[in-house]
Short mmCIF file of C-alpha atoms and ligand atoms in Angstrom, two decimals:
data_model
loop_
_atom_site.label_atom_id
_atom_site.label_comp_id
_atom_site.label_asym_id
_atom_site.label_seq_id
_atom_site.Cartn_x
_atom_site.Cartn_y
_atom_site.Cartn_z
CA ALA F 1 -41.68 -114.55 26.31
CA ARG F 2 -43.69 -112.69 23.67
CA PRO F 3 -45.31 -109.56 25.13
CA ASP F 4 -48.79 -110.90 24.36
CA ALA F 5 -47.94 -114.07 26.30
CA LEU F 6 -47.25 -112.17 29.52
CA PRO F 7 -49.94 -111.85 32.21
CA ARG F 8 -51.52 -108.38 32.43
CA ASP F 9 -51.27 -108.63 36.21
CA LEU F 10 -49.90 -105.11 36.73
CA THR F 11 -52.89 -103.41 35.09
CA GLY F 12 -53.94 -100.40 37.18
CA THR F 13 -50.54 -100.18 38.88
CA ARG F 14 -48.53 -96.99 38.49
CA VAL F 15 -44.81 -97.70 38.49
CA VAL F 16 -41.72 -95.46 38.57
CA VAL F 17 -38.34 -96.93 37.68
CA SER F 18 -35.03 -95.05 37.85
CA ALA F 19 -32.20 -96.24 35.63
CA GLY F 20 -28.68 -95.45 34.49
CA GLY F 21 -25.82 -93.60 36.11
CA THR F 22 -25.88 -90.03 37.33
CA ARG F 23 -23.10 -87.61 36.35
CA GLU F 24 -21.76 -84.96 38.71
CA PRO F 25 -20.08 -82.10 36.81
CA LEU F 26 -16.59 -80.85 37.66
CA ASP F 27 -16.65 -78.22 34.89
CA PRO F 28 -18.60 -77.82 31.63
CA VAL F 29 -16.79 -80.74 29.97
CA ARG F 30 -15.96 -83.17 32.82
CA TYR F 31 -17.93 -85.17 35.35
CA LEU F 32 -17.73 -87.91 37.96
CA GLY F 33 -19.72 -90.85 36.67
CA ASN F 34 -20.11 -94.60 36.96
CA ARG F 35 -20.39 -97.66 34.74
CA SER F 36 -24.15 -98.23 34.95
CA SER F 37 -25.58 -98.91 31.47
CA GLY F 38 -29.25 -98.53 32.46
CA ARG F 39 -30.06 -101.93 30.89
CA GLN F 40 -31.61 -103.42 34.05
CA GLY F 41 -33.83 -100.38 34.67
CA PHE F 42 -34.95 -100.28 31.03
CA ALA F 43 -35.77 -104.02 31.16
CA LEU F 44 -37.79 -103.48 34.35
CA ALA F 45 -39.75 -100.66 32.72
CA ARG F 46 -40.38 -102.60 29.51
CA VAL F 47 -41.57 -105.74 31.29
CA ALA F 48 -43.81 -103.77 33.67
CA ALA F 49 -45.46 -102.03 30.70
CA GLN F 50 -45.91 -105.38 28.93
CA ARG F 51 -47.67 -106.65 32.08
CA GLY F 52 -50.09 -103.72 31.99
CA ALA F 53 -48.52 -101.18 34.37
CA GLU F 54 -48.47 -97.45 33.73
CA VAL F 55 -44.72 -96.82 33.73
CA THR F 56 -42.50 -93.75 34.03
CA LEU F 57 -38.76 -94.27 33.58
CA VAL F 58 -36.47 -91.67 35.13
CA ALA F 59 -33.31 -92.20 33.10
CA ALA F 60 -29.90 -90.79 33.96
CA HIS F 61 -26.97 -91.49 31.62
CA THR F 62 -27.41 -94.82 29.84
CA ALA F 63 -25.94 -96.76 26.97
CA ASP F 64 -27.76 -96.25 23.66
CA LEU F 65 -30.92 -98.16 24.59
CA VAL F 66 -34.23 -98.49 22.76
CA HIS F 67 -37.06 -96.43 24.28
CA PRO F 68 -39.32 -99.13 25.82
CA ALA F 69 -42.74 -99.30 24.16
CA GLY F 70 -45.53 -97.67 26.11
CA VAL F 71 -43.20 -96.13 28.73
CA THR F 72 -42.89 -92.42 29.57
CA VAL F 73 -39.19 -91.49 29.77
CA ARG F 74 -37.82 -88.50 31.73
CA ARG F 75 -34.13 -87.77 31.20
CA VAL F 76 -31.98 -86.44 34.05
CA GLY F 77 -28.27 -85.76 34.54
CA THR F 78 -27.20 -85.25 38.15
CA ALA F 79 -28.26 -87.05 41.31
CA GLU F 80 -30.15 -83.91 42.35
CA GLU F 81 -32.11 -83.84 39.07
CA LEU F 82 -32.89 -87.53 39.45
CA ARG F 83 -33.99 -86.93 43.04
CA GLN F 84 -36.45 -84.21 42.04
CA ALA F 85 -37.92 -86.21 39.15
CA VAL F 86 -38.29 -89.39 41.22
CA HIS F 87 -40.00 -87.57 44.10
CA GLU F 88 -42.43 -85.85 41.70
CA GLU F 89 -43.35 -89.18 40.09
CA ALA F 90 -43.39 -91.10 43.39
CA ALA F 91 -46.11 -88.81 44.74
CA THR F 92 -48.64 -90.70 42.59
CA ALA F 93 -46.92 -94.10 42.22
CA ASP F 94 -47.85 -97.46 43.70
CA VAL F 95 -44.35 -98.86 43.22
CA VAL F 96 -40.96 -97.11 43.00
CA VAL F 97 -37.92 -99.09 41.85
CA MET F 98 -34.51 -97.46 42.33
CA ALA F 99 -32.39 -99.26 39.75
CA ALA F 100 -30.29 -96.14 39.01
CA ALA F 101 -26.67 -95.89 40.11
CA VAL F 102 -26.92 -92.62 42.02
CA ALA F 103 -23.64 -90.86 42.80
CA ASP F 104 -22.96 -90.94 46.54
CA PHE F 105 -20.81 -87.80 46.30
CA ARG F 106 -20.59 -84.68 44.14
CA PRO F 107 -17.90 -82.02 43.80
CA VAL F 108 -18.48 -79.14 46.21
CA ASP F 109 -17.63 -76.67 43.43
CA THR F 110 -18.46 -76.90 39.74
CA ALA F 111 -16.17 -74.65 37.70
CA ALA F 112 -18.05 -72.29 35.40
CA HIS F 113 -15.30 -72.59 32.79
CA LYS F 114 -13.16 -75.48 31.65
CA ILE F 115 -10.38 -76.17 34.18
CA LYS F 116 -7.07 -75.47 32.40
CA LYS F 117 -3.84 -77.40 32.73
CA THR F 118 -0.94 -75.41 34.23
CA ASP F 119 2.63 -76.31 35.16
CA ARG F 120 1.51 -76.98 38.77
CA ASP F 121 -0.30 -79.96 40.22
CA PRO F 122 -4.10 -79.50 40.26
CA ASP F 123 -6.10 -78.65 43.36
CA PRO F 124 -7.68 -81.72 44.96
CA VAL F 125 -11.34 -82.34 44.13
CA VAL F 126 -13.40 -81.78 47.28
CA LEU F 127 -16.57 -83.88 47.49
CA THR F 128 -19.73 -83.69 49.54
CA ARG F 129 -22.47 -86.30 50.12
CA ASN F 130 -25.58 -86.48 47.94
CA PRO F 131 -28.96 -87.17 49.56
CA ASP F 132 -30.00 -90.84 49.61
CA VAL F 133 -33.11 -90.85 47.40
CA LEU F 134 -34.12 -94.38 48.41
CA ALA F 135 -33.96 -93.49 52.10
CA GLU F 136 -36.06 -90.37 51.42
CA LEU F 137 -38.65 -92.45 49.54
CA VAL F 138 -38.86 -94.90 52.46
CA ALA F 139 -39.24 -92.04 54.94
CA LYS F 140 -42.23 -90.56 53.06
CA ARG F 141 -43.76 -93.83 51.80
CA ARG F 142 -47.56 -93.76 51.60
CA PRO F 143 -49.62 -96.69 52.96
CA GLY F 144 -49.58 -99.50 50.42
CA GLN F 145 -46.74 -97.99 48.38
CA LEU F 146 -43.87 -100.40 47.65
CA ILE F 147 -40.27 -99.18 47.54
CA VAL F 148 -37.64 -101.36 45.86
CA GLY F 149 -33.87 -100.88 46.05
CA PHE F 150 -30.98 -102.37 44.11
CA ALA F 151 -27.56 -103.19 45.47
CA ALA F 152 -24.53 -104.16 43.42
CA GLU F 153 -22.10 -105.74 45.86
CA THR F 154 -18.72 -107.41 45.85
CA GLY F 155 -17.73 -109.60 48.75
CA ASP F 156 -14.84 -108.48 50.93
CA PRO F 157 -12.93 -110.03 53.86
CA GLY F 158 -15.62 -108.76 56.28
CA ALA F 159 -18.76 -110.12 54.60
CA ASP F 160 -19.95 -111.89 51.45
CA VAL F 161 -22.36 -110.47 48.88
CA LEU F 162 -25.50 -111.81 50.56
CA GLU F 163 -24.46 -110.54 54.00
CA HIS F 164 -23.85 -107.07 52.57
CA GLY F 165 -27.29 -107.28 50.94
CA ARG F 166 -29.06 -108.24 54.18
CA ALA F 167 -27.38 -105.40 56.05
CA LYS F 168 -28.32 -102.94 53.30
CA LEU F 169 -31.98 -104.04 53.33
CA ARG F 170 -32.13 -103.44 57.10
CA ARG F 171 -30.33 -100.09 56.79
CA LYS F 172 -32.48 -98.85 53.90
CA GLY F 173 -35.85 -100.05 55.19
CA CYS F 174 -37.22 -100.71 51.70
CA ASP F 175 -39.77 -103.48 50.98
CA LEU F 176 -37.60 -105.37 48.50
CA LEU F 177 -33.91 -105.28 47.68
CA VAL F 178 -32.39 -106.85 44.56
CA VAL F 179 -28.81 -107.87 45.34
CA ASN F 180 -26.49 -108.32 42.37
CA ALA F 181 -23.10 -109.95 42.65
CA VAL F 182 -20.60 -107.72 40.83
CA GLY F 183 -17.78 -109.41 38.95
CA GLU F 184 -17.89 -112.83 37.27
CA GLY F 185 -19.74 -111.23 34.37
CA GLY F 186 -22.65 -110.00 36.51
CA ALA F 187 -24.34 -106.62 36.87
CA PHE F 188 -22.56 -103.78 35.05
CA GLU F 189 -22.72 -103.44 31.27
CA GLY F 190 -23.39 -107.11 30.51
CA GLU F 191 -26.66 -108.58 29.32
CA ASP F 192 -26.99 -110.98 32.26
CA ASN F 193 -27.68 -110.59 35.95
CA ALA F 194 -27.87 -112.92 38.95
CA GLY F 195 -28.31 -112.51 42.67
CA TRP F 196 -31.00 -112.54 45.33
CA LEU F 197 -34.30 -110.85 45.94
CA LEU F 198 -34.53 -109.99 49.64
CA ALA F 199 -37.85 -108.99 51.21
CA ALA F 200 -38.41 -107.02 54.41
CA ASP F 201 -40.20 -110.07 55.92
CA GLY F 202 -36.94 -112.07 55.65
CA THR F 203 -37.85 -114.01 52.49
CA GLU F 204 -34.76 -114.61 50.30
CA THR F 205 -35.29 -115.69 46.70
CA PRO F 206 -32.23 -116.65 44.66
CA ILE F 207 -32.31 -115.13 41.17
CA PRO F 208 -30.66 -117.53 38.71
CA ARG F 209 -28.24 -116.14 36.14
CA GLY F 210 -30.32 -114.97 33.24
CA SER F 211 -31.30 -111.97 31.17
CA LYS F 212 -32.22 -108.65 32.73
CA ALA F 213 -35.78 -109.28 31.47
CA GLN F 214 -35.84 -112.53 33.47
CA LEU F 215 -34.70 -110.70 36.60
CA ALA F 216 -37.43 -108.13 35.91
CA ALA F 217 -40.01 -110.93 35.77
CA VAL F 218 -38.89 -112.23 39.20
CA LEU F 219 -39.18 -108.74 40.68
CA TRP F 220 -42.62 -107.97 39.20
CA ASP F 221 -43.89 -111.39 40.39
CA ALA F 222 -42.84 -110.44 43.94
CA VAL F 223 -44.38 -106.97 43.63
CA HIS F 224 -47.63 -108.50 42.40
CA LEU F 225 -47.72 -110.89 45.38
CA LEU F 226 -47.02 -108.08 47.88
CA SER F 227 -49.68 -105.84 46.28
CA ASP F 228 -52.50 -108.32 46.84
N1 CTP M 1 -29.47 -94.81 46.14
C1 CTP M 1 -30.19 -93.63 46.21
N2 CTP M 1 -29.56 -92.44 46.43
C2 CTP M 1 -28.23 -92.39 46.61
C3 CTP M 1 -27.47 -93.59 46.55
C4 CTP M 1 -28.12 -94.78 46.32
O1 CTP M 1 -31.41 -93.68 46.04
N3 CTP M 1 -27.64 -91.22 46.83
C5 CTP M 1 -30.18 -96.07 45.93
C6 CTP M 1 -29.78 -96.83 44.68
O2 CTP M 1 -30.55 -96.45 43.57
C7 CTP M 1 -30.05 -98.27 45.08
C8 CTP M 1 -29.82 -98.28 46.58
O3 CTP M 1 -29.89 -96.91 47.00
O4 CTP M 1 -31.40 -98.64 44.87
C9 CTP M 1 -28.54 -98.87 47.02
O5 CTP M 1 -27.47 -98.18 46.44
P1 CTP M 1 -26.01 -98.53 46.89
O6 CTP M 1 -25.06 -97.62 46.19
O7 CTP M 1 -25.83 -100.00 46.77
O8 CTP M 1 -26.10 -98.21 48.47
P2 CTP M 1 -25.41 -97.15 49.38
O9 CTP M 1 -26.31 -96.95 50.56
O10 CTP M 1 -25.04 -95.94 48.59
O11 CTP M 1 -24.13 -97.93 49.93
P3 CTP M 1 -22.65 -98.15 49.29
O12 CTP M 1 -22.56 -97.45 47.96
O13 CTP M 1 -21.73 -97.60 50.31
O14 CTP M 1 -22.55 -99.67 49.16
CA1 CA M 2 -23.73 -95.93 46.71
#
């Protein structure tokens, strides 16, 4: 849709969207990262701004994406930097959408200098858990504030994608959870996404395969309904 054809139904709403993949440094030149491109988070921010919202995008590492018009962008690197920026912005936000791929673990030690190759095998990399930003947002949610999570899932012998999504919504306690099926061309790096939008009240909306802007429209429609 052309921007001027979109409803301005998010006017007066302050939105924070996190996007992209965090990077956890091992030394000054190496990191643990992930394959998130940031495309879905950028599409969410762009569409929200087109619908009248005041939008801040907290962007970790992304592909080379166009700065969305009318959106304030804050760049971060590590999960801890993302955490601090999101909490600062969330303090005054009506809606927080965690579309970023936040590293679950980080190296316990970051070497001050580049780790050099020797004729011995390297020391193992020891990891520790990062805080769960989404869980922290839910724990300190203000009345009326909406918290939205994302989950990229593959099925496994124990449960399918939707079952993993339902369990994650219950575990996280957020208001909405977007569940993406990974594989079959979905989620990472591609232009398209498909999945389900799960709400805390048990409502389950299938999201047909389509562009990341179309998924964004489904999410902002649901946010608008819940905000009324
Ligand atoms: N998330 C977060 N902080 C983390 C890890 C994840 O805020 N340290 C957020 C993500 O931005 C996403 C949601 O939590 O909105 C779900 O992330 P996901 O990785 O699917 O969930 P986890 O609880 O980390 O479970 P797992 O990776 O084991 O599937
Ligand atoms: Ca995770």
